[in-house]
Structure formats: structure tokens, C-alpha cells
Short mmCIF file of C-alpha atoms and ligand atoms in Angstrom, two decimals:
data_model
loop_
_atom_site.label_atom_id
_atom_site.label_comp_id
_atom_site.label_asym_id
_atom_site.label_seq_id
_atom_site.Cartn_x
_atom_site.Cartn_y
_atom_site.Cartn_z
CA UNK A 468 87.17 129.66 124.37
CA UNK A 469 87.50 127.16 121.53
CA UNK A 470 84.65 124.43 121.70
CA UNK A 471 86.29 120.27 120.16
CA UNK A 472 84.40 117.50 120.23
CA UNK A 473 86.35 114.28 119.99
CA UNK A 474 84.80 111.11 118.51
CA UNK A 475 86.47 107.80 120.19
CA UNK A 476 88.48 107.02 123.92
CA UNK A 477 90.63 105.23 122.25
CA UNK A 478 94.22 105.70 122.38
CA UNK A 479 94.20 108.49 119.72
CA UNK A 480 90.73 110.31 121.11
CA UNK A 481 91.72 110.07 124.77
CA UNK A 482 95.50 111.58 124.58
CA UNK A 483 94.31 114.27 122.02
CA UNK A 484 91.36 115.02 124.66
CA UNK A 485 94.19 115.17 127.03
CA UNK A 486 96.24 117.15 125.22
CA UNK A 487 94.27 119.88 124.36
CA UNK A 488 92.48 120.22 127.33
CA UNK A 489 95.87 120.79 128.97
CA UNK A 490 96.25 123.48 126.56
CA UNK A 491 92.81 125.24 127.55
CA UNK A 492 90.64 123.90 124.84
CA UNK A 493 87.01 122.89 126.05
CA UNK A 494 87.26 119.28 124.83
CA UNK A 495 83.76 117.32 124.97
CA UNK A 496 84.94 113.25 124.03
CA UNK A 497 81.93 111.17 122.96
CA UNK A 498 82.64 107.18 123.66
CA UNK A 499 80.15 104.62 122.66
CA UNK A 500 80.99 102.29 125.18
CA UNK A 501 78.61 102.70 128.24
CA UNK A 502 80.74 102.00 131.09
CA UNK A 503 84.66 101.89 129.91
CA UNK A 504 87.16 99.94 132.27
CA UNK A 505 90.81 99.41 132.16
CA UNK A 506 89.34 95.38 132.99
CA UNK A 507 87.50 95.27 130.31
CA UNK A 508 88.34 92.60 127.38
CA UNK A 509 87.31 94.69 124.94
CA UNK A 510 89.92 97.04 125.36
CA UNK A 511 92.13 94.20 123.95
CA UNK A 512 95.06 92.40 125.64
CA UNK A 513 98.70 93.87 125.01
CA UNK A 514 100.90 95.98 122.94
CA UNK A 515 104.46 97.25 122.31
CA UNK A 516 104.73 100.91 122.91
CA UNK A 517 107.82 101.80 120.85
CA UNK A 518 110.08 104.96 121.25
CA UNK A 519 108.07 107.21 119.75
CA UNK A 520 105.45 106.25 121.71
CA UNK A 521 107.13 106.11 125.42
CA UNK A 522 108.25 109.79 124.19
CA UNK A 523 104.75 111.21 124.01
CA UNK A 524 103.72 109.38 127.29
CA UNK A 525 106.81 111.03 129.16
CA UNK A 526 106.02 114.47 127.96
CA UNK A 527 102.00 113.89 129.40
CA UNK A 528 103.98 112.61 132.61
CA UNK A 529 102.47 109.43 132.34
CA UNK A 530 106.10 107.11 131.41
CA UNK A 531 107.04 106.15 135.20
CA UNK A 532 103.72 104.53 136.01
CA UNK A 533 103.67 102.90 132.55
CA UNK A 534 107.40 101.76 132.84
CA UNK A 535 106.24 100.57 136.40
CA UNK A 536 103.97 98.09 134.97
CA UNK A 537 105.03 97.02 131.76
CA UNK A 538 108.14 95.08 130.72
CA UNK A 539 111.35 96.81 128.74
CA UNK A 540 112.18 94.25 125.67
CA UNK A 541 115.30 94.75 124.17
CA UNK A 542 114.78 91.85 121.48
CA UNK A 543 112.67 90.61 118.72
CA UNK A 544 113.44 86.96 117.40
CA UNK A 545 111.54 85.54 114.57
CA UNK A 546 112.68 81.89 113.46
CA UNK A 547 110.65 79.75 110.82
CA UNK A 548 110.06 76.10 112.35
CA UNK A 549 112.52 74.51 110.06
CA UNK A 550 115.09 76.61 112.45
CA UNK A 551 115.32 79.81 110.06
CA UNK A 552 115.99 82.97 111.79
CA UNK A 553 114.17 85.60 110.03
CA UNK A 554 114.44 88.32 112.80
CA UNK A 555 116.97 89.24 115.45
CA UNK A 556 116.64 92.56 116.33
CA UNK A 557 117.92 94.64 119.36
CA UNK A 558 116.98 98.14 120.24
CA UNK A 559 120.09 98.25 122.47
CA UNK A 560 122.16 97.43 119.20
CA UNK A 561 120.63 100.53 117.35
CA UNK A 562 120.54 102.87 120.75
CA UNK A 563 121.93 102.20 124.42
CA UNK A 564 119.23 103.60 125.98
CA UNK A 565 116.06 102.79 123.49
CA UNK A 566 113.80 99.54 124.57
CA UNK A 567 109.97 98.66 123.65
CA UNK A 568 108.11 98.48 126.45
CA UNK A 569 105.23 95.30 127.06
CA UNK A 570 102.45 96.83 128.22
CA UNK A 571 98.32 95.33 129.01
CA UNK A 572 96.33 98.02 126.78
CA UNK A 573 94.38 97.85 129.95
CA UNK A 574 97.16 100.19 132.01
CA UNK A 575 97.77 102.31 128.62
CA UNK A 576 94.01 102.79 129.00
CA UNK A 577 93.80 103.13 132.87
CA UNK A 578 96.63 106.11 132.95
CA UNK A 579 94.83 107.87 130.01
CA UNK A 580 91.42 107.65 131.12
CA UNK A 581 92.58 108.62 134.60
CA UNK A 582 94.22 111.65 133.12
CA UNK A 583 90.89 112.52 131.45
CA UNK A 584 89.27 112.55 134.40
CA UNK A 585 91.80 114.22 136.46
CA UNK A 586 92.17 116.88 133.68
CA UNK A 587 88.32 117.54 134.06
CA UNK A 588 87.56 116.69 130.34
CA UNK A 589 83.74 116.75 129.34
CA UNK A 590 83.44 113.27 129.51
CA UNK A 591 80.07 111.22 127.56
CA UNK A 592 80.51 107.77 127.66
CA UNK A 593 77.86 105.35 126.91
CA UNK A 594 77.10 108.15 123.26
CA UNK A 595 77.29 107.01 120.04
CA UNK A 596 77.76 109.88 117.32
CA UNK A 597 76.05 108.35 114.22
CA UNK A 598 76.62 112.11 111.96
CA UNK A 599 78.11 115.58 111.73
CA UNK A 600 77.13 118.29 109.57
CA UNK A 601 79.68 121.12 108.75
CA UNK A 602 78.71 124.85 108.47
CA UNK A 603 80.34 127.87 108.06
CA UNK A 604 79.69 128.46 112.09
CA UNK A 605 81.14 124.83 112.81
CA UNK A 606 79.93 121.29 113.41
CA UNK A 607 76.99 120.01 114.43
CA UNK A 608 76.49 116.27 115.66
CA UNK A 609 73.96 114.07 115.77
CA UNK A 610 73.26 110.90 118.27
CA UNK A 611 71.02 108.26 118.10
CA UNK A 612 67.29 109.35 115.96
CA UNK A 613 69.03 112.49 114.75
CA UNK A 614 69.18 114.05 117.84
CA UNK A 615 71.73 116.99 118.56
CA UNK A 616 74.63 116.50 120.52
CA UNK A 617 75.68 119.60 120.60
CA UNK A 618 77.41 122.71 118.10
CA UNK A 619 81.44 122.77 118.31
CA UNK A 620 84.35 125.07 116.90
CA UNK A 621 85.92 121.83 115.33
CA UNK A 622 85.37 118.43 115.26
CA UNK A 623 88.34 115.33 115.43
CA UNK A 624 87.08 111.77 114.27
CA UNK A 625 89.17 109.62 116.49
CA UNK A 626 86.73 106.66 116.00
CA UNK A 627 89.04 103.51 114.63
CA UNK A 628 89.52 101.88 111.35
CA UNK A 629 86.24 100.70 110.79
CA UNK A 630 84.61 104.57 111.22
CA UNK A 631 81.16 104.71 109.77
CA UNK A 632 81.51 108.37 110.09
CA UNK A 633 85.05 109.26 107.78
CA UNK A 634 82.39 108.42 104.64
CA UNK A 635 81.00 112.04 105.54
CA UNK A 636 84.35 113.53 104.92
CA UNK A 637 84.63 114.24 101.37
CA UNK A 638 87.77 113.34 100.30
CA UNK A 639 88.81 110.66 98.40
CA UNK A 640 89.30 107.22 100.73
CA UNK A 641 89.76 103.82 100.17
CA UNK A 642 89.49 101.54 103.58
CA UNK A 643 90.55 97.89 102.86
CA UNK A 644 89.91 94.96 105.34
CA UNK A 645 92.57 92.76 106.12
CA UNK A 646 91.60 89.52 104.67
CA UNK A 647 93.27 88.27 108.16
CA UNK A 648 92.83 88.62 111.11
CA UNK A 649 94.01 87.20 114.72
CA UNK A 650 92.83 84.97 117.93
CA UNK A 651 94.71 86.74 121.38
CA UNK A 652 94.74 87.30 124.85
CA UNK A 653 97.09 87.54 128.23
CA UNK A 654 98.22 84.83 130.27
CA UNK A 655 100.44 84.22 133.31
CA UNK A 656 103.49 83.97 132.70
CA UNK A 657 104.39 80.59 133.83
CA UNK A 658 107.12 80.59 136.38
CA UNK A 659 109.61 77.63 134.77
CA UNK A 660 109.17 79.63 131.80
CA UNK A 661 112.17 80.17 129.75
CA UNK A 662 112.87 84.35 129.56
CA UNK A 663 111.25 85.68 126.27
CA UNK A 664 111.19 89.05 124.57
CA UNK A 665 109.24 89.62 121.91
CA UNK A 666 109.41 85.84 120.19
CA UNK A 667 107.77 85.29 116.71
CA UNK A 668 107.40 81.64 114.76
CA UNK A 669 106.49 81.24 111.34
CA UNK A 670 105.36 78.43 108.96
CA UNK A 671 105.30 80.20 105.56
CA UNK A 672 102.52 82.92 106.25
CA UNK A 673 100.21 80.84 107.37
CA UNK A 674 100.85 80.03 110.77
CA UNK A 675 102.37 82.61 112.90
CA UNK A 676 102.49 82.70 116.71
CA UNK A 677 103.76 85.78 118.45
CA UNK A 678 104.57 85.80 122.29
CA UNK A 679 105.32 89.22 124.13
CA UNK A 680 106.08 89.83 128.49
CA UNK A 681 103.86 92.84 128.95
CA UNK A 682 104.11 93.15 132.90
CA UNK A 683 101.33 93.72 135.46
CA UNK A 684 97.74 94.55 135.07
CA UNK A 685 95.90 97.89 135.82
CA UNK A 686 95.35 98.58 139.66
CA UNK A 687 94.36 94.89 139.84
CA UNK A 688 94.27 92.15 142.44
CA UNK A 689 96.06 89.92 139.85
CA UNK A 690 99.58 90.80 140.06
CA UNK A 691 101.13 88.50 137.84
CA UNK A 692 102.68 89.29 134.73
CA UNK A 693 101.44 88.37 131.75
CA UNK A 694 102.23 87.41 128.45
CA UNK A 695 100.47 88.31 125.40
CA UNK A 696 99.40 85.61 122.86
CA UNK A 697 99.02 86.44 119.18
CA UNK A 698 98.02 83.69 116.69
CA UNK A 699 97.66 84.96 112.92
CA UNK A 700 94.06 83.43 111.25
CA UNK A 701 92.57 84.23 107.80
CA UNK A 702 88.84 86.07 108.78
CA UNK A 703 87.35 82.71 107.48
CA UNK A 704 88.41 81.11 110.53
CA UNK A 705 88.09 83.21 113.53
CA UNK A 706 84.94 81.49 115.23
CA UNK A 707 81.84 83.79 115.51
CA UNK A 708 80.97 82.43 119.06
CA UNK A 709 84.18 81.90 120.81
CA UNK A 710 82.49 79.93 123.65
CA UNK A 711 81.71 76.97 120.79
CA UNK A 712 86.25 76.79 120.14
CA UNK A 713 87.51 73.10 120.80
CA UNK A 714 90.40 74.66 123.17
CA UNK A 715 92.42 71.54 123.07
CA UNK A 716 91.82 70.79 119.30
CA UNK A 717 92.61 74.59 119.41
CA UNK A 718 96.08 74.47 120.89
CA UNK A 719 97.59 71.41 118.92
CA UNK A 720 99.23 73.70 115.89
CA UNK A 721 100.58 76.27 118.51
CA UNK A 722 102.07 73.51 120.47
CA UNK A 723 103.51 72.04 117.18
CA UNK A 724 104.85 75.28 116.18
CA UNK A 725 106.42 76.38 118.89
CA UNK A 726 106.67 73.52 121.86
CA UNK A 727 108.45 75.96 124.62
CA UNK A 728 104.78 77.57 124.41
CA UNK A 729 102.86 74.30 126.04
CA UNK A 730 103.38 75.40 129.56
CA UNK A 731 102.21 79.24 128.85
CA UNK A 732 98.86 77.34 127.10
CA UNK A 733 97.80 75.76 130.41
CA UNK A 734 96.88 79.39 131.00
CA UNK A 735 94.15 79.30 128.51
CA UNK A 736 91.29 77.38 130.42
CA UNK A 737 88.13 78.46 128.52
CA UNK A 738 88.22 79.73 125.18
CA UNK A 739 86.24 83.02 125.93
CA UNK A 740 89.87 84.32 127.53
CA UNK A 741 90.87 84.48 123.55
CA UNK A 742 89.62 87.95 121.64
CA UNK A 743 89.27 88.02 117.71
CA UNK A 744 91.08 91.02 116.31
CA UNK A 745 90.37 92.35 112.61
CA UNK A 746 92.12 95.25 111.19
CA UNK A 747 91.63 97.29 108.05
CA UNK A 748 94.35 99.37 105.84
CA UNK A 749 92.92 102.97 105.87
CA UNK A 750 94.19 105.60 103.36
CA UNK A 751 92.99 109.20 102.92
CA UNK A 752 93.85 111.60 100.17
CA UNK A 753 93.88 114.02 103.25
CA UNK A 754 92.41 113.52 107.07
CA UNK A 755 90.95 116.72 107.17
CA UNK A 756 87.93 118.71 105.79
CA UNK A 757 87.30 122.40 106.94
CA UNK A 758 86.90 122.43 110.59
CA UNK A 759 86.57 118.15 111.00
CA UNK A 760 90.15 115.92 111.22
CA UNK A 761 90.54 111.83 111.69
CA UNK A 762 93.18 111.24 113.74
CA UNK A 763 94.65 107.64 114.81
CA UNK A 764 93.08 104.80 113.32
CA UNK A 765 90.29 106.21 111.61
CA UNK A 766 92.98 108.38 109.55
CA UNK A 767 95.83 105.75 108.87
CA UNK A 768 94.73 102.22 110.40
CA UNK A 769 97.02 99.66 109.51
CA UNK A 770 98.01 95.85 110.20
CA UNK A 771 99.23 95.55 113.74
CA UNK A 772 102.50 93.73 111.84
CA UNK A 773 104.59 96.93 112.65
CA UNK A 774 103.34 97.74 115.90
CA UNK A 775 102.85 100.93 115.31
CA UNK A 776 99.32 102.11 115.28
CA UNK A 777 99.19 103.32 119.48
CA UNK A 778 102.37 104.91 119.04
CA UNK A 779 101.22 106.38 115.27
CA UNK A 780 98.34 107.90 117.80
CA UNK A 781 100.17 108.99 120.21
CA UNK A 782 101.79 110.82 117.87
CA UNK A 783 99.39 112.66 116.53
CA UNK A 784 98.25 114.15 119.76
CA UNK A 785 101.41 115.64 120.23
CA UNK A 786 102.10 116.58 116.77
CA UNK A 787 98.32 118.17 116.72
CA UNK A 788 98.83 119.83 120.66
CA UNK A 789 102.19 121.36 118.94
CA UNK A 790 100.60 123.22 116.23
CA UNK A 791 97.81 124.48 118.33
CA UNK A 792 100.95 125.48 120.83
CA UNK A 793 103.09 127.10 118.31
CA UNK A 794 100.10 128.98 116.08
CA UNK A 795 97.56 129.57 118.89
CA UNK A 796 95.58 132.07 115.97
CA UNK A 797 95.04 129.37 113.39
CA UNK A 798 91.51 128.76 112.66
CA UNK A 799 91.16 124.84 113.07
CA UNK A 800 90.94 124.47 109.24
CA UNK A 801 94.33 125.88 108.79
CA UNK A 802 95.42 123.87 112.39
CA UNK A 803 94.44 120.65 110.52
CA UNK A 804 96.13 121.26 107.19
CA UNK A 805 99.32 122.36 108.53
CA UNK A 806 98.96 119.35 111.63
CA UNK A 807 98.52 117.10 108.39
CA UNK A 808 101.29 118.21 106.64
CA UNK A 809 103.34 117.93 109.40
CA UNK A 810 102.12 113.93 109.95
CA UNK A 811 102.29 112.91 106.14
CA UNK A 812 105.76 111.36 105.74
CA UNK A 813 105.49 109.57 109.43
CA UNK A 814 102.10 108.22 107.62
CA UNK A 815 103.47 107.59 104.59
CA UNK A 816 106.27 105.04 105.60
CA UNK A 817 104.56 103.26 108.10
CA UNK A 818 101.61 102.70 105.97
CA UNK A 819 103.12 101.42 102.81
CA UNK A 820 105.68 99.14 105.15
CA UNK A 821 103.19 97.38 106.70
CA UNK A 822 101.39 97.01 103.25
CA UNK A 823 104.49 95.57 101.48
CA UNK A 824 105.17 93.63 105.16
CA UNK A 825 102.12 91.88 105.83
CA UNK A 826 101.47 89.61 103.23
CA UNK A 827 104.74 88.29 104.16
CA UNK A 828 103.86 86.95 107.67
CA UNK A 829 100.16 86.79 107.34
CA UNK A 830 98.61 85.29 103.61
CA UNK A 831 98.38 81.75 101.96
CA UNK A 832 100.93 83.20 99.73
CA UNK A 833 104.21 80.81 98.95
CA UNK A 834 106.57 83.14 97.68
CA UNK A 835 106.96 85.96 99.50
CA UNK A 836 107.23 83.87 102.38
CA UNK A 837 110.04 81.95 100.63
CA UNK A 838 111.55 84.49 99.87
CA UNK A 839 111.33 86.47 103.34
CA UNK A 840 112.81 82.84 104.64
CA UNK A 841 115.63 83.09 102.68
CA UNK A 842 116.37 86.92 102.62
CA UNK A 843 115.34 88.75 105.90
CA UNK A 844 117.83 86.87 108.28
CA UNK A 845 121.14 87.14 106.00
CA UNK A 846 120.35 91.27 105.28
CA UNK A 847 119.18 91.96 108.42
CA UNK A 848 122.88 91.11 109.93
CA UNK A 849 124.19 93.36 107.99
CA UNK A 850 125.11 96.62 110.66
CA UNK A 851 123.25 99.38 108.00
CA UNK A 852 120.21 96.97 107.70
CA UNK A 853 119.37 96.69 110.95
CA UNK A 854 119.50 99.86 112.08
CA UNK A 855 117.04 100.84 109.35
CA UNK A 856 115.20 97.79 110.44
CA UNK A 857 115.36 98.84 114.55
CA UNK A 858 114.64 102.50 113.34
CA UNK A 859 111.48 101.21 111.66
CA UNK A 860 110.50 99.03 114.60
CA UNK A 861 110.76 102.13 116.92
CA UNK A 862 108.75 104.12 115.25
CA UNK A 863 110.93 106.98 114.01
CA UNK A 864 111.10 106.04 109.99
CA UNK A 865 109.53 108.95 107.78
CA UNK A 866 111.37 107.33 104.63
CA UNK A 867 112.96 104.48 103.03
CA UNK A 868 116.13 105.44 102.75
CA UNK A 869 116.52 108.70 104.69
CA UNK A 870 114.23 110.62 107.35
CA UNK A 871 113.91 110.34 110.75
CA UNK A 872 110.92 111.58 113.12
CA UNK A 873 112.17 114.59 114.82
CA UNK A 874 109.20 114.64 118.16
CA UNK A 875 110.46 118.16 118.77
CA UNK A 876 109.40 120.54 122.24
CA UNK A 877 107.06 119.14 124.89
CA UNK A 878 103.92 121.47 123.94
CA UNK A 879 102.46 120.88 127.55
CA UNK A 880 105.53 121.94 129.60
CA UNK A 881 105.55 124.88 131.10
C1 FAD B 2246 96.05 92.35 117.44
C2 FAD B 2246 96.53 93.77 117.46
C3 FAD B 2246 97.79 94.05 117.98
C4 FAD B 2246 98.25 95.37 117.99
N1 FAD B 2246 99.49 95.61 118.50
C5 FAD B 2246 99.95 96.88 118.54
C6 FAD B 2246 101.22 97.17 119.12
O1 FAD B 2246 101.95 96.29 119.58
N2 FAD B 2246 101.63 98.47 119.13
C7 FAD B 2246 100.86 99.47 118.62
O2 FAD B 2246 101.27 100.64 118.67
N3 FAD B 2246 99.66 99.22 118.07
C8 FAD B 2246 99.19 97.97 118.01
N4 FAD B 2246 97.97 97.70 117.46
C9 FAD B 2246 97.22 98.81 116.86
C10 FAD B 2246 96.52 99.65 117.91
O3 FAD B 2246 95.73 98.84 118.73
C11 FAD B 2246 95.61 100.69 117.24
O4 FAD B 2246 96.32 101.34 116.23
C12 FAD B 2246 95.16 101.72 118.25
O5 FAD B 2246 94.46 101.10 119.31
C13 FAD B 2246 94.24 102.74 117.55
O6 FAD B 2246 93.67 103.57 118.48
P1 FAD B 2246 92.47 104.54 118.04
O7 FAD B 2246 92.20 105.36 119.25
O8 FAD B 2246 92.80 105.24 116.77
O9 FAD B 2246 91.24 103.60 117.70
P2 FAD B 2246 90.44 102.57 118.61
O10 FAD B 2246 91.33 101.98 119.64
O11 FAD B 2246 89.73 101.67 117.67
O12 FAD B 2246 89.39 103.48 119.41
C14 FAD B 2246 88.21 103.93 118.83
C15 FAD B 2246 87.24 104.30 119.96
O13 FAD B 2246 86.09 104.93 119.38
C16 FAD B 2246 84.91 104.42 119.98
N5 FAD B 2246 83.83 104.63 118.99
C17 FAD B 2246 83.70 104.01 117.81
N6 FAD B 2246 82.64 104.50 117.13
C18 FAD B 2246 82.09 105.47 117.92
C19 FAD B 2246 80.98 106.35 117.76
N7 FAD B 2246 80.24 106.35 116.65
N8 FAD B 2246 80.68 107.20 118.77
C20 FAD B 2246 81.44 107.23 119.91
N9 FAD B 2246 82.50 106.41 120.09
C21 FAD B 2246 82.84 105.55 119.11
C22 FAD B 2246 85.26 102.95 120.25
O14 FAD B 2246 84.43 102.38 121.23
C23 FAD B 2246 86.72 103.08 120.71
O15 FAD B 2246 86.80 103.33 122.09
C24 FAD B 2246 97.47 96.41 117.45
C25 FAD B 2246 96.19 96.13 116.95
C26 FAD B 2246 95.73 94.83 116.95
C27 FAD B 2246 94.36 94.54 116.39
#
């Protein structure tokens, strides 16, 4: 039987692990994190898990209990505060049935990691892989002080954007950090609360506050839903010791930008509920090298502007699960090269979208932004325009003008 190791319970790691193992691979996943929990902070507060996304969950038979937590969105509105609408999208517009559902990365996290356990995977938490060497028998990795972790068939870097260990791939790479990054967290939803979808305000790119409903927490005592609270910063200004944050000092711009969000803030009692994020634009001249693949993240990370990057994963596990499925004699070198060429286009969009998209909403930049003012809300009534921009949203773009991601047979049915 075929030995994987995966690198990373992260979205990308833990639904590959998933996936394979329900195939009959003998998957050993390596976390670093000691203890992980559905509860805990790190795992980040909440996300939009598009189309493409609720697709792969339905086919692991984990949608229901996601849709049972989380909260369908039909709209995204994004006004400027001089009263410009920028955004109006609907996913009902583009398809009766498609929505993107609010969810607490918590339950994303909870169903997978319960899968993973249910599924028997060779679970190490608590592991940090620091190296890998490839021979022509397979991979070898290395913990902490060189020591072995073990010999594998193949190995799959699922490890995030800021992997220390894609530099021992050798192919050409280039990882750029965002030179922004964001304050956010989950609070209640206030009951007198006007009903939001997914609500975006702008001043130029500098300020931009982003509210999403993402439903109910994972198997928790707490069983009101929450919203998710996204405020744009450049790296420069996300505090190093959140505890040291003047919360009401804190609040005053959010308040100014967007008023209706004053009762929602009385949520935020003690600025440790707020978690930095940083992201990084990853590009790789290929994700593969003989028997070793990055996957998620580590492979394509990208700024969260899209909302993409979970359902990008998510992705990938199926698309990778399919290939094993549909050429079970592939050696995993050939697996990975034809799973890559299978990915590229999907990869391709997304990443040079949110490249072109970002400095738009997120920058000290004046023009773009003017022009993004001025140009996004007229085009984006237009009936051709915003299904192109819904498609993109949804996560099943593989080109500018033409291409659509085709998600093809459930590989673990039957
Ligand atoms: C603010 C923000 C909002 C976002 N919103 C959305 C959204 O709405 N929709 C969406 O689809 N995406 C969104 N994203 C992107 C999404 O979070 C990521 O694309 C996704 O989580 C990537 O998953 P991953 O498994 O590739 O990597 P990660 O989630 O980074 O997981 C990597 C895992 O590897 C482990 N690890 C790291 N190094 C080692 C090591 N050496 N040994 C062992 N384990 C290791 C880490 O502990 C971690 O568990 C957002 C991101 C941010 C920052």
C-alpha cells in the first residue's frame, strides 16, 4: 500500500488526508500545533465558502452539517462612504440555486478534523517537519535536531503561504508578502441589528471594513451567531501585542466609516478577541518535484480579497483524489504533474485577479481607487459583467474571458 505524508491540518492538508485515505492510501498528516481545537483563535474567525467549495464538502458528505451552522448569503454590497456603490452582487442573479455560505473556520475545521479522526488517519499533532530529502526510493523527513520522521512513497507540502519548507523544492518561486494585512474576529450578532450579507465600506484603499453573518459556532455552548469583522491595515500598523490596543481609540474610524456597525462593536470588549492576519502572494513555476507536491496555500496563497483560498484547497483535494481515482497506476511523480496540469488555469485566474484586485481595496494608492470608485459600480450593472463578476466570486473562473471550472465525478462515491 502507498505510504503519503501530509505537511499541514489546514484546510488543504486535512481534506487531502481525508481524501486519500478514503481512497486506501496510508496517509500520515504531521501538524505543528500541539493540541488543535475547533475553539481555538488561531484557527482564525470566519470565511465564505463559495460554490466550488460547498461542492467538494457535499461530495466528502460533510455540506448538511456545514449548511446547518453557517449562514447562506445571497449578496455582496460594497459602497464608498461618500455613498458610491462599488459592488452589488447576487449569486441568485447569476444562478437560482448558488449562495456563499458564512461559516466560523472553527466548524470548517471541527467537521474536517472529525472526519480525520473518524476516517482513522495517522494523525501527529504537536510535530513540526523542519526538512525532506528526496531519493529515488522516496522521501525522507526530518523533525526537530534532524531526527527522522519517517520514509514515505510521496510527500504533499500542505503547510501555508509562509512554508519554510517549499525553498527545498527546486523550482523556480517567488513568495511576496502582502505589504497589508488585517485586524478580525467574530462577534454576536446584535439582535436590533439591521439584516446584512456580506457588506463592504471603503475610503479610497485605505480604510476598508468588511462585515459577514457566518452562523453558529462548533459544538459550542455559545449558540449565537456571529458576525465576522474584517478591518484592512498596512503591516506597519497591526500592533505586535494586541493586549496594549486602545479599543475605544480603536473603534472611532470603524464607527465613522460605517455607523450601522456601532452596535455590533459593543461586542468587542477586550482587544485580545481581535486576530492579526498577514497573507503572502505565492507563485510556483510548478508545485511539484518528483515524488513531493504543495498543495493549498503553500502552492498558490493569495490575498483573502477574492475569497477564494479554502475553496482553491478544497479544490485541490478533489482534483488530486480524482487523478489518483481515475489513474490508480501512476507513480506519484506522474500523479502530481498531471494533478498540476489539471489545477493550472483554476490557479492561474484566481491568482492574477486578486493581484490586479487588491491594490484596489487595500494600498495608500489614489488612483486605482478612483478609478475603481468611478468604474466598478456602472460596469458591474451591466447583465454580462456581473455574471463574470458572480462567476469569479464563486469560484468557478479558469479565464478572463472564457472557462469555467468543470468539478467533474465525486471520486469517493461508490
Ligand atoms: C483574513 C483572511 C480572510 C480569509 N477569507 C477567506 C474566505 O472568505 N474564503 C476563503 O476561501 N479563503 C479565505 N481566506 C484564505 C484561507 O484562509 C486560506 O487560503 C486557507 O486557510 C489555506 O489553507 P491551507 O491549509 O493551505 O493553509 P493553512 O490554513 O495556513 O494551514 C497550514 C497548516 O500547516 C501547519 N504547519 C505549518 N508549518 C508546519 C510544519 N513545519 N510542520 C507541521 N505543520 C505545519 C499549520 O499549523 C497549519 O495548521 C482568508 C484568509 C485570511 C487571512
Amino acid at each position: 500500500m502507498s505510504r503519503v505524508a501530509i505537511v499541514g491540518a489546514g484546510v488543504a492538508g486535512s481534506a487531502t488526508a481525508i481524501g486519500l485515505a478514503q481512497l486506501g492510501v496510508q496517509v500520515t498528516l504531521f501538524e505543528t500545533l500541539p493540541d488543535p481545537s475547533p475553539q481555538d483563535p488561531r484557527v482564525g474567525a470566519g470565511l465564505l465558502l463559495q460554490p466550488s467549495g460547498q461542492r467538494v464538502l457535499e461530495y466528502l458528505g460533510l455540506l448538511e452539517p456545514a449548511l446547518e451552522h453557517g449562514a447562506r448569503l445571497d449578496g455582496l454590497l460594497g459602497d464608498t462612504a461618500e455613498g458610491e456603490v462599488v459592488l452589488d452582487m447576487s449569486y441568485h442573479r447569476f444562478h437560482p440555486e448558488a449562495f456563499g455560505l458564512g461559516l466560523q473556520r472553527g466548524v470548517l475545521m471541527g467537521l474536517l478534523w472529525q472526519r480525520l479522526r473518524e476516517r482513522g488517519v495517522d494523525w501527529q499533532t504537536g510535530v513540526t517537519v523542519r526538512a525532506f530529502k528526496q531519493d529515488a526510493r522516496g522521501v525522507e523527513l526530518k523533525g526537530e535536531g534532524g531526527a527522522s520522521l519517517g520514509r514515505f512513497d510521496a510527500l504533499i507540502l500542505a503547510d501555508g503561504s509562509f512554508s519554510p519548507l517549499r525553498r527545498l523544492l527546486p523550482v523556480r518561486q517567488r513568495v511576496e508578502p502582502f505589504p497589508w494585512g488585517a485586524l478580525w474576529t467574530l462577534l454576536p450578532l446584535p439582535a436590533e441589528f439591521p439584516d446584512i450579507e456580506l457588506r463592504q465600506r471603503f475610503r479610497a484603499a485605505r480604510q476598508m471594513l468588511g462585515l459577514m453573518p457566518v452562523g453558529r459556532a462548533w459544538q459550542s455552548a455559545d449558540v449565537w451567531p456571529a458576525v465576522n469583522l474584517f478591518w484592512s491595515l498596512p503591516l506597519s500598523e497591526l500592533p505586535q501585542d494586541m493586549a496594549t490596543l486602545d479599543l475605544a481609540a480603536w473603534k472611532r474610524p470603524l464607527v465613522e466609516l460605517l455607523p450601522e456597525c456601532e452596535p455590533l462593536l459593543k461586542g468587542l470588549k477586550d482587544p485580545r478577541q481581535l486576530r492579526p492576519a498577514r497573507y503572502a502572494h505565492v507563485r510556483l513555476e510548478r508545485p511539484h518535484h518528483g515524488c513531493v507536491l504543495a498543495l493549498g496555500d503553500c502552492a498558490h496563497g493569495m490575498s483573502p480579497q477574492l475569497g477564494q483560498g479554502a475553496n482553491l484547497a478544497l479544490v485541490d483535494a478533489l482534483v488530486l483524489c480524482q487523478q489518483w481515482r481515475e489513474q490508480p497506476r501512476q507513480d506519484w511523480a506522474q500523479r502530481f504533474e498531471h494533478y498540476a496540469r489539471r489545477r493550472r488555469a483554476h490557479w492561474n485566474y484566481y491568482s492574477q485577479a486578486s493581484r490586479a484586485l487588491t491594490p484596489m481595496f487595500q494600498s495608500a494608492q489614489p488612483v486605482l481607487p478612483w478609478l475603481r470608485d468611478r468604474l466598478m459600480g456602472p460596469l458591474g450593472r451591466l447583465g454580462w459583467v456581473h455574471g463574470q463578476n458572480v462567476a469569479t466570486l464563486a469560484g468557478l473562473k479558469t479565464g478572463w474571458l472564457f472557462g469555467r471550472l468543470e468539478l467533474g465525478a465525486n471520486p469517493w462515491a461508490g
